[in-house]
Backbone as a ProteinNet text record, in pm:
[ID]
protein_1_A
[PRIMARY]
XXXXXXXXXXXXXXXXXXXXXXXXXXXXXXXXXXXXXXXXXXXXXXXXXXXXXXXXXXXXXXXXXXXXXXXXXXXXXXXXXXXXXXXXXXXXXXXXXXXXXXXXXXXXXXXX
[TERTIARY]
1435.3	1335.2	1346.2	1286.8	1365.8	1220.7	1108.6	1015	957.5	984.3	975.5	810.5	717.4	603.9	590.6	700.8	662.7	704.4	820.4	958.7	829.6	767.8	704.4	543.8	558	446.3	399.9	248.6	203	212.1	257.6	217.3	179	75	-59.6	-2.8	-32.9	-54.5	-134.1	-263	-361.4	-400.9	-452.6	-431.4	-582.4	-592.8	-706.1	-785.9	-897.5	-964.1	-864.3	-754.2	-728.6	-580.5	-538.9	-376.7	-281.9	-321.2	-294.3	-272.2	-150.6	-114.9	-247.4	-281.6	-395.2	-320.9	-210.8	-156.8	-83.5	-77.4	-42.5	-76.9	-184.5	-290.5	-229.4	-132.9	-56.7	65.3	69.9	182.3	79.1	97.9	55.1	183.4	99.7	168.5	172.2	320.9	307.9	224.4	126.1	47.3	46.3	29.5	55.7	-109.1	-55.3	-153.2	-157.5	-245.4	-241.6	-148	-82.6	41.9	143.2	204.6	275.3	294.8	387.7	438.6	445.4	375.7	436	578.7	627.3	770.5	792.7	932.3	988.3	940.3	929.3	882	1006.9	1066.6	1169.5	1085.3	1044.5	1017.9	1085.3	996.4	1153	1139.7	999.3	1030.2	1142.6	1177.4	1269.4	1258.8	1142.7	1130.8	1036.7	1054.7	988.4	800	753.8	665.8	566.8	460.5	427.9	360.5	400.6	287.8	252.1	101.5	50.2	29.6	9	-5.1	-177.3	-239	-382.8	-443.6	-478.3	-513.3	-682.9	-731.9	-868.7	-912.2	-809	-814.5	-831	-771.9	-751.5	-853.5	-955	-1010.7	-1154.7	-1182.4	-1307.5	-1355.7	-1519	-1593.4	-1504.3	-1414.2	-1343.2	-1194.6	-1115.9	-1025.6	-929.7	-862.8	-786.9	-665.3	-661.5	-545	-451.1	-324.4	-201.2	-116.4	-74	10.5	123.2	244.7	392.6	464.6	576	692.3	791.2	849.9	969.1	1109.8	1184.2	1313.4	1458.3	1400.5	1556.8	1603.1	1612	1577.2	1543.3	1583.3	1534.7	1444.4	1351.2	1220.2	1331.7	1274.6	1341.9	1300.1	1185.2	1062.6	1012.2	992.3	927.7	851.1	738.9	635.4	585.2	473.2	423.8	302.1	268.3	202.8	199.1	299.9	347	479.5	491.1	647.6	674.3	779.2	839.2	920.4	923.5	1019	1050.8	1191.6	1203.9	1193.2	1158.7	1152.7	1122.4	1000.2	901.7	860	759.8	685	556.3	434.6	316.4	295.9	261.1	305.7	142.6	23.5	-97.2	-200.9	-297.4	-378.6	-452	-514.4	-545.3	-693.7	-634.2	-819.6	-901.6	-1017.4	-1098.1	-1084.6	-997.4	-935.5	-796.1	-736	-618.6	-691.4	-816.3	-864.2	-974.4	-1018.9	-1078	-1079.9	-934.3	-936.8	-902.2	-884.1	-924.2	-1045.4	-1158.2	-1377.9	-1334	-1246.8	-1310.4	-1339.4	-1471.5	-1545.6	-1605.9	-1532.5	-1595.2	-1681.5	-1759.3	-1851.3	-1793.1	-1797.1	-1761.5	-1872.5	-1903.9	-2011.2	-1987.8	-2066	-2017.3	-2101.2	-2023.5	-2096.8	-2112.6	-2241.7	-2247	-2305.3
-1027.2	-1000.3	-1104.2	-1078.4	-1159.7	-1245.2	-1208.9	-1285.3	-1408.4	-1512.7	-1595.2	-1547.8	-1546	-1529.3	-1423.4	-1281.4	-1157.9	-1178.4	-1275.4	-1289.3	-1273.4	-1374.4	-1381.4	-1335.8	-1211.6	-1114.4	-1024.3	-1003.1	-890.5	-815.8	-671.6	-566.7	-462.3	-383.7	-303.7	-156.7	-69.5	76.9	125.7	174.6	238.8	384.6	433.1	641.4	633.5	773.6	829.3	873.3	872.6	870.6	984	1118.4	1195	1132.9	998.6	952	1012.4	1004.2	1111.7	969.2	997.2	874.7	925.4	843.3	788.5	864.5	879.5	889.2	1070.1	1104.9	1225.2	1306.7	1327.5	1392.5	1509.7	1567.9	1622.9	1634.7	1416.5	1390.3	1374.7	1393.3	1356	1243.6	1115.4	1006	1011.1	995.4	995.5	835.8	860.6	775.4	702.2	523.1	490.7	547.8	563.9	598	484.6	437.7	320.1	214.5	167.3	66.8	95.6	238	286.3	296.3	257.4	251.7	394.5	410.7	529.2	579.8	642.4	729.2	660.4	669.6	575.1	689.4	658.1	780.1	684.1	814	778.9	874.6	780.1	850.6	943.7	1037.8	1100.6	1118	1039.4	1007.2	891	904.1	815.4	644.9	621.4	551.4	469	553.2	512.2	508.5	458.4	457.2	300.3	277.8	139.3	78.8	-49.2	-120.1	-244.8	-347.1	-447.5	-527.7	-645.9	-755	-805.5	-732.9	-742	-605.8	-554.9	-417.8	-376.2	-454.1	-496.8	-390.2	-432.3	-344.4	-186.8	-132	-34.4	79.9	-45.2	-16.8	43.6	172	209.8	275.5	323.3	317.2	372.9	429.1	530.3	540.1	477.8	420.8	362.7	386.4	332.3	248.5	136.6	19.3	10.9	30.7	14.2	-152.3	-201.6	-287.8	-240.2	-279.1	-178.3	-298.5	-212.9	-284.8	-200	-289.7	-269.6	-264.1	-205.7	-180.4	-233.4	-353.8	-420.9	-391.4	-270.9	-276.7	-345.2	-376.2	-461.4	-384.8	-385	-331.5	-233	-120.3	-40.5	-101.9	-147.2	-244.3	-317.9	-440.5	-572	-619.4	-650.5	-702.7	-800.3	-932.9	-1027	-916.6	-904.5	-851.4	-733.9	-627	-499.3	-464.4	-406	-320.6	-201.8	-148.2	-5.8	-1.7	91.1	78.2	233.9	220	396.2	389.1	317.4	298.1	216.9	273.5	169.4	267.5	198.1	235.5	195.1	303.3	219.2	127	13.6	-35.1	8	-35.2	-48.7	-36.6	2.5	-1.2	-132.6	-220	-325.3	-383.7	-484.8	-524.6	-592.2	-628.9	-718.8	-801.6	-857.5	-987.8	-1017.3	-879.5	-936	-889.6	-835.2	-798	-886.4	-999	-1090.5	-1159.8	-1229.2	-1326.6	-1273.1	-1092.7	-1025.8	-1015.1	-1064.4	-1018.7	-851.2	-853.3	-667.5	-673.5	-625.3	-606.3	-477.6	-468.8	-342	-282	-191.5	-168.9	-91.3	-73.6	40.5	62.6	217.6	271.6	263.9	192.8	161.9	176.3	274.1	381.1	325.4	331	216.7	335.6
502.6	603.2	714.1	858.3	952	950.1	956.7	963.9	836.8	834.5	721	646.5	713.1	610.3	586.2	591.1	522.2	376	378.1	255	147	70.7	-44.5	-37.8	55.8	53.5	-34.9	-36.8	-182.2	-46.3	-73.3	16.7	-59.9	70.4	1.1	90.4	18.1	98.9	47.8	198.1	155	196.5	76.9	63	125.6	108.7	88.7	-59.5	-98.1	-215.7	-276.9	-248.7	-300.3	-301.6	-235.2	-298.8	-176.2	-57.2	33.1	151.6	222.1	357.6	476.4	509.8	581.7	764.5	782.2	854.2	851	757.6	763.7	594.4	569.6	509.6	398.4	434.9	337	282.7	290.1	131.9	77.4	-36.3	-133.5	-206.8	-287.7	-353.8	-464.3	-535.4	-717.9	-721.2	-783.6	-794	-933	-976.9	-1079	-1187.9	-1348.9	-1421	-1482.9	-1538.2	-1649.1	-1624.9	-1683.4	-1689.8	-1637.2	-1617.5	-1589.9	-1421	-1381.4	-1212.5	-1173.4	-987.1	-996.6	-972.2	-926.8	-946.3	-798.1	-774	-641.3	-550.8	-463.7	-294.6	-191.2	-171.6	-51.8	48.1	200.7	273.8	404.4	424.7	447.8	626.7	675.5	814.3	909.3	974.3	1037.2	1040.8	1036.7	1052.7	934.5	796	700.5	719.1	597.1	591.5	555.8	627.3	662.2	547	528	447.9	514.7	433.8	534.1	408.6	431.2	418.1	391.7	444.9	449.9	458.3	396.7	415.1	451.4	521.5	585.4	646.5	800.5	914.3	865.3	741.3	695.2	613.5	564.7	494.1	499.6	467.8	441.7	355.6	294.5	218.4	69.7	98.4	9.8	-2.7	94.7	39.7	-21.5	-71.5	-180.1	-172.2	-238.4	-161.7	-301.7	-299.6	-387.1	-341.7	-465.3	-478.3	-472.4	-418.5	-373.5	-432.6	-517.2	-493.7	-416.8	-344.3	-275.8	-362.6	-331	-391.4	-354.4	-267.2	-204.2	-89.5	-23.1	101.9	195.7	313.5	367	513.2	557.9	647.5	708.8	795.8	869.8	1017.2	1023.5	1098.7	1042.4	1082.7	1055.5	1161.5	1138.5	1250.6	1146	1171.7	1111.3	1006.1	903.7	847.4	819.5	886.6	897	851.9	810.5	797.4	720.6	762.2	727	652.4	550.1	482.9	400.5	337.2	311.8	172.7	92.8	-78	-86.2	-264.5	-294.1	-378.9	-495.7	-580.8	-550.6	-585.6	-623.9	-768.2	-825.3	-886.4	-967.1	-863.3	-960.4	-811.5	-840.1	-766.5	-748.1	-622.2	-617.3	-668.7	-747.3	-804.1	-718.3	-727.2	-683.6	-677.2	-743.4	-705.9	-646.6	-641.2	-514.2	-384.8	-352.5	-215.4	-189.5	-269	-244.5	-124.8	-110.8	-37.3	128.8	157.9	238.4	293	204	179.6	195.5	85.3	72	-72	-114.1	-256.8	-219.4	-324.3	-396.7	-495.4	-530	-650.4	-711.3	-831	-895.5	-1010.8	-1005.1	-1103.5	-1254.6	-1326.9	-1432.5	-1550.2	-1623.3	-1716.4	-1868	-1928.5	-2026.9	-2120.8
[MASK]
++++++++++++++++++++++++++++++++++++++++++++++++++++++++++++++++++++++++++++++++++++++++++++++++++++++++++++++++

């Protein structure tokens, strides 16, 4: 990566509550279940598909923010906190404590 503080970056991509790109509404994402990673997504726009570094700006009431791994590749685009890329997995969806140090908290309904 050309930008030094992307190199040892967590990067996030965030769906819609139905797992759906925020940007074009009918992909749908193999999404991870349990422990299990989801399935690699090669994207099949030109210019790949974006992930961030902070997924803040991104975020609202419903939302949903993924942990990505990348696959070696190197960005198709690179910007400081941004980049594109054509392969990747969702690995896990993000906890409360990797969106912490963003101040994004979340509630979740919790059935006893």
């Amino acid at each position: 990566m050309k930008h030094t503080e992307n190199k040892s970056q967590i990067w996030f991509k965030v769906l819609t509550p139905e797992g759906r790109d925020l940007d074009n509404e009918m992909k749908k994402w193999p999404l991870p279940e349990g422990t299990k990673k989801g399935e690699l997504f090669i994207s099949g726009c030109r210019i790949g598909t974006w992930l961030v570094s902070n997924p803040k700006e991104f975020m609202q009431k419903t939302n949903r923010v993924f942990v990505v791994e990348l696959d070696g590749e190197d960005p198709i685009i690179e910007l400081p906190g941004i980049i594109w890329v054509r392969k990747l997995k969702l690995v896990r969806e993000a906890t409360n404590l990797d969106l912490k140090r963003f101040g994004i908290y979340r509630a979740f309904k919790q059935i006893i």
